[in-house]
PDB file of C-alpha atoms in Angstrom:
ATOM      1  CA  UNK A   1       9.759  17.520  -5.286  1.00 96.00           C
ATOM      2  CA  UNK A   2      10.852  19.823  -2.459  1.00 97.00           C
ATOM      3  CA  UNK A   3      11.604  18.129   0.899  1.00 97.00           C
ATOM      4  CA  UNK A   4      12.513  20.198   3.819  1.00 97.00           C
ATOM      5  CA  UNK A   5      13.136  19.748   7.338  1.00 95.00           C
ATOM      6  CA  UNK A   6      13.092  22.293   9.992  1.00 94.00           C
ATOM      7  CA  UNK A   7      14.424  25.931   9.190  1.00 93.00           C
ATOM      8  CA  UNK A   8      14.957  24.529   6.417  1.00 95.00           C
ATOM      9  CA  UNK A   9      11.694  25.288   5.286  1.00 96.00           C
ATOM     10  CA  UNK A  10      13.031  28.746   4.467  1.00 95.00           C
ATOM     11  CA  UNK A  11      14.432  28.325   1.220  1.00 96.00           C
ATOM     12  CA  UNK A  12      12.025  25.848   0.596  1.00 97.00           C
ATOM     13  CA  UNK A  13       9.545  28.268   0.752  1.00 97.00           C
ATOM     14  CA  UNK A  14      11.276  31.158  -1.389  1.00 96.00           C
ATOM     15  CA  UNK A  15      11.686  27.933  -3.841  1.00 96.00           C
ATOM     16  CA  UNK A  16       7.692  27.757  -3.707  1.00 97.00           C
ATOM     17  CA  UNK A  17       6.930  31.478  -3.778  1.00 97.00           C
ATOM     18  CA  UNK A  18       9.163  31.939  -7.036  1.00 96.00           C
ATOM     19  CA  UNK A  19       7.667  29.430  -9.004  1.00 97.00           C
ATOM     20  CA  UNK A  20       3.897  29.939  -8.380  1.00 97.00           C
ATOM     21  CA  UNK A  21       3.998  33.337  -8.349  1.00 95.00           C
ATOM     22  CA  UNK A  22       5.162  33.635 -12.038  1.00 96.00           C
ATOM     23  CA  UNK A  23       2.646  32.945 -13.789  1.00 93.00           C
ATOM     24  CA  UNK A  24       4.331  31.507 -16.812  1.00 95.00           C
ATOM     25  CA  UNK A  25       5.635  28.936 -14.485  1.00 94.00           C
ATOM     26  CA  UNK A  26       3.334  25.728 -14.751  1.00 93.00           C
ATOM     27  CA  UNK A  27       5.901  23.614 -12.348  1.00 94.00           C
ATOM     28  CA  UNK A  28       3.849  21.139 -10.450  1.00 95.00           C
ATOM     29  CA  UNK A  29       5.264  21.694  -6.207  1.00 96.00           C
ATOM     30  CA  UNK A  30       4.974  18.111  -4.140  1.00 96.00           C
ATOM     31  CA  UNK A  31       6.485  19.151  -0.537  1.00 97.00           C
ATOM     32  CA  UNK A  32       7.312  16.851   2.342  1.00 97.00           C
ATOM     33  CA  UNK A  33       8.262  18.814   5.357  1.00 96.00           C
ATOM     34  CA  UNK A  34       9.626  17.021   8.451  1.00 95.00           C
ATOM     35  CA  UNK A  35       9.892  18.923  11.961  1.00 94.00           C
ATOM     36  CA  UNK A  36       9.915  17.715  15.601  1.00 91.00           C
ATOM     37  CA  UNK A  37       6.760  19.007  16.857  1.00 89.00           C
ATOM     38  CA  UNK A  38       3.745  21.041  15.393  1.00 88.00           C
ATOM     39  CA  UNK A  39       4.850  23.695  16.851  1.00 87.00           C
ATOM     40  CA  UNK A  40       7.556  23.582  14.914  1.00 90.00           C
ATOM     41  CA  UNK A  41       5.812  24.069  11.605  1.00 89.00           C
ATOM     42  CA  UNK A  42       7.027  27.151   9.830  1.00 89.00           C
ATOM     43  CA  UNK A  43       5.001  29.149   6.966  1.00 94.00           C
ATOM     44  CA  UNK A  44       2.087  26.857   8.025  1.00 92.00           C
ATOM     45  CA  UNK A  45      -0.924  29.495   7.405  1.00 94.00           C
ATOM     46  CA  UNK A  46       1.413  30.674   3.875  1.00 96.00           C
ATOM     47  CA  UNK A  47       1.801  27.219   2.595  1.00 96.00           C
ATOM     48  CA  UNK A  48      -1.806  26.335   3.283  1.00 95.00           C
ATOM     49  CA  UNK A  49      -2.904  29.498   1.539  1.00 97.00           C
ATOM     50  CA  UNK A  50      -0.744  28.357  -2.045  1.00 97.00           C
ATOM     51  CA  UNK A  51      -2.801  25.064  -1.964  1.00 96.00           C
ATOM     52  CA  UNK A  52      -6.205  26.652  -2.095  1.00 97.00           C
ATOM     53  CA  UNK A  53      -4.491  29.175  -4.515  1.00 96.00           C
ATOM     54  CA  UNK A  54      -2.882  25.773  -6.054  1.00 97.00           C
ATOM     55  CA  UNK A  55      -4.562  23.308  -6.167  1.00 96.00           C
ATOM     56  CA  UNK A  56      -3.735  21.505  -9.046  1.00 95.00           C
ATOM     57  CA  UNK A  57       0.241  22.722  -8.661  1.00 96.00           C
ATOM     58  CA  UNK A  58       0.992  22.767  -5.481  1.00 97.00           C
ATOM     59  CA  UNK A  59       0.417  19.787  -2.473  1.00 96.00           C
ATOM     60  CA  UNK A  60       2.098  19.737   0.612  1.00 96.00           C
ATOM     61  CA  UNK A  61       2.778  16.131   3.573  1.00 95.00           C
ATOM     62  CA  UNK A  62       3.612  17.196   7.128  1.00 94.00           C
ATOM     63  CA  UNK A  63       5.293  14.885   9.058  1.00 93.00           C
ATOM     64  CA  UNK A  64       5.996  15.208  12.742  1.00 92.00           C
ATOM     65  CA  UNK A  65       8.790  13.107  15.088  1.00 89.00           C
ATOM     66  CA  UNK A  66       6.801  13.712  18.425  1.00 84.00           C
ATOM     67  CA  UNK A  67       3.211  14.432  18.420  1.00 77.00           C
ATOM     68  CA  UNK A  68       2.490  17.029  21.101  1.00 78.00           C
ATOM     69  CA  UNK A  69      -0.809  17.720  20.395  1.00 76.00           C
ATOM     70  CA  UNK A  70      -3.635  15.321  21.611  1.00 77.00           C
ATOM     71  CA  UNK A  71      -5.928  15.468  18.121  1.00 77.00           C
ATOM     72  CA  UNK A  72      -3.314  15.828  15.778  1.00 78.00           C
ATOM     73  CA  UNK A  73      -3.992  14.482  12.367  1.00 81.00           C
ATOM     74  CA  UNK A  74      -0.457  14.977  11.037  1.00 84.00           C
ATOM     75  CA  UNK A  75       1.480  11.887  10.083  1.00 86.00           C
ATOM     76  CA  UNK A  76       3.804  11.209  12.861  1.00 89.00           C
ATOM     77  CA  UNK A  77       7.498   9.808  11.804  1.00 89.00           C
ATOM     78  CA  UNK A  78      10.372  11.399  10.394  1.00 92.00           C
ATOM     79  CA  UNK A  79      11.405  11.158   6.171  1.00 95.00           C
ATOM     80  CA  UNK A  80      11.747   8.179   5.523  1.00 94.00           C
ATOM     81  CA  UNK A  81      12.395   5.879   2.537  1.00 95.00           C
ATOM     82  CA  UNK A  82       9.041   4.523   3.033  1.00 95.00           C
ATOM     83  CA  UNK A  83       7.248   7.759   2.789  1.00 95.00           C
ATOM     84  CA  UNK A  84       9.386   9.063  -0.159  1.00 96.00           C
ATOM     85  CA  UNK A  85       8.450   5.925  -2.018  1.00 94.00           C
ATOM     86  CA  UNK A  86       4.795   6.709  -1.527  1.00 93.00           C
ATOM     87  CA  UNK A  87       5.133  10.380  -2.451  1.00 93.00           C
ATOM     88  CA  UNK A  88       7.559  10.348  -4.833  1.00 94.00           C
ATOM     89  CA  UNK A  89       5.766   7.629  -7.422  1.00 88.00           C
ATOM     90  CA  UNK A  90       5.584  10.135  -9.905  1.00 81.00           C
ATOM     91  CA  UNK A  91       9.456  11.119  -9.895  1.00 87.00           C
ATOM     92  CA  UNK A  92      11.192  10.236 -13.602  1.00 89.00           C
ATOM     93  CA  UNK A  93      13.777  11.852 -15.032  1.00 88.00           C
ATOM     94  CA  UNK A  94      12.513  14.556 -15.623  1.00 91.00           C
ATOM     95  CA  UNK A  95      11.967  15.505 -12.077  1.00 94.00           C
ATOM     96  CA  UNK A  96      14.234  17.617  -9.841  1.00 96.00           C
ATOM     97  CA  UNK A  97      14.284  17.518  -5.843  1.00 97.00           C
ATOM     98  CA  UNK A  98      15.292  20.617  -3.887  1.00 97.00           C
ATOM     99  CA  UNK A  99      16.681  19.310  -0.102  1.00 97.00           C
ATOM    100  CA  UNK A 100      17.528  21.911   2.812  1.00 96.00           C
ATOM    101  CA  UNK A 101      17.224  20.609   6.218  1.00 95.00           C
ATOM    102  CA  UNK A 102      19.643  19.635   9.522  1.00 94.00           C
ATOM    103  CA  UNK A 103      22.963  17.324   8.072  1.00 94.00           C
ATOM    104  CA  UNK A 104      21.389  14.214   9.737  1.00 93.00           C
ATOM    105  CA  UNK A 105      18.456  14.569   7.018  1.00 94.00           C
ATOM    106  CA  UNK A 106      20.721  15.783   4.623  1.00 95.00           C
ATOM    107  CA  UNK A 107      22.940  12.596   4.875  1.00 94.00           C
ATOM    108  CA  UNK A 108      20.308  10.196   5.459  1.00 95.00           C
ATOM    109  CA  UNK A 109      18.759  11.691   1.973  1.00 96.00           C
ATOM    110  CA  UNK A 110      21.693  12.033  -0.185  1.00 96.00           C
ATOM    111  CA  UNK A 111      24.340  10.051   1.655  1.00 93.00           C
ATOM    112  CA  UNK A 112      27.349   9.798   2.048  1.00 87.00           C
ATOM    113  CA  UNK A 113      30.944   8.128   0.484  1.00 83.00           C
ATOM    114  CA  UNK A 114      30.357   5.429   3.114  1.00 85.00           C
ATOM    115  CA  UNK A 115      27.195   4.390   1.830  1.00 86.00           C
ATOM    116  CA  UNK A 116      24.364   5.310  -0.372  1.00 91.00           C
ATOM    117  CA  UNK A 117      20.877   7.594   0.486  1.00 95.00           C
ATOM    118  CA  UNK A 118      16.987   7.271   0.188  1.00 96.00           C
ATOM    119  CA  UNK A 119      16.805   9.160  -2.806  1.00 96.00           C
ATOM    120  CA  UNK A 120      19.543   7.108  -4.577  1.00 95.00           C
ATOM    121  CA  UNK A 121      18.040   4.216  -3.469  1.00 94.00           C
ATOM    122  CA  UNK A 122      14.680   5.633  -5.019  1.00 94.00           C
ATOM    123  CA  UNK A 123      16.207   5.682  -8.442  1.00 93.00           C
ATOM    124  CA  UNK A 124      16.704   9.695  -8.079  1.00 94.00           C
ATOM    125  CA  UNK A 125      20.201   9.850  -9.915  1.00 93.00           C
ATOM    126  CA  UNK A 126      22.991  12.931  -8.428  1.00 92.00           C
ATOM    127  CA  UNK A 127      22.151  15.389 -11.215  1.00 94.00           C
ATOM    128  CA  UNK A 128      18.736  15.552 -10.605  1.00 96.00           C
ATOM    129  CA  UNK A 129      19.031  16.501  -7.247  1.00 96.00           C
ATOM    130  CA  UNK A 130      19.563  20.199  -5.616  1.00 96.00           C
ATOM    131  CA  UNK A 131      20.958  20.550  -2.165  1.00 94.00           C
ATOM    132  CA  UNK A 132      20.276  24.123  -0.115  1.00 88.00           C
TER     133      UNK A 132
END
């Protein structure tokens, strides 16, 4: 699972090019990427292109704070625990999430020494998780 918000799509997206462009790689991609607006999407056009090259390996959830456009479809909200619980039914421990994104997303993810994060709570354990 790769879950990126903002510019942090970047390495996200190096992440994604790396592994389905090998192709002895047979790594299943799930991506959640967060971002304020839809204008904010990065690598939109590139990361819709490696799902019809993908289908079966890669899938992608845009979610949205603030909805600026009138007909958006995109799920509006921010990462939540909620949403992670619905993407991330697959996750055992086997699986590996990649974060990059601003602190406040960092720390509401993996937490802090004050208090524990979503993907804690989600049953993701420490080693199983990569911070950018």
């Amino acid at each position: 699972y790769l879950i990126a918000g903002g510019a942090g799509i970047t390495p996200i997206y190096q992440l994604i090019q790396g592994i389905l462009n090998n192709p002895n790689d047979k790594t299943k991609i799930n991506l959640v990427f967060g971002v304020n607006t839809e204008q904010d999407l990065l690598l939109k056009d590139e990361l819709e292109q490696y799902k019809r090259r993908f289908p079966d390996r890669f899938d992608y959830l845009y979610t949205v704070s603030r909805r600026t456009e009138e007909n958006s479809t995109l799920r509006q909200g921010r990462v939540t625990e909620e949403l992670l619980r619905d993407v991330m039914q697959g996750c055992d421990e086997k699986c590996k999430v990649f974060v990059c994104g601003p602190p406040g997303m960092e720390e509401a993810l993996l937490g802090s020494w004050r208090a524990s994060g979503i993907l804690e709570r989600l049953g993701v354990r420490k080693d199983q998780v990569y911070k950018f």
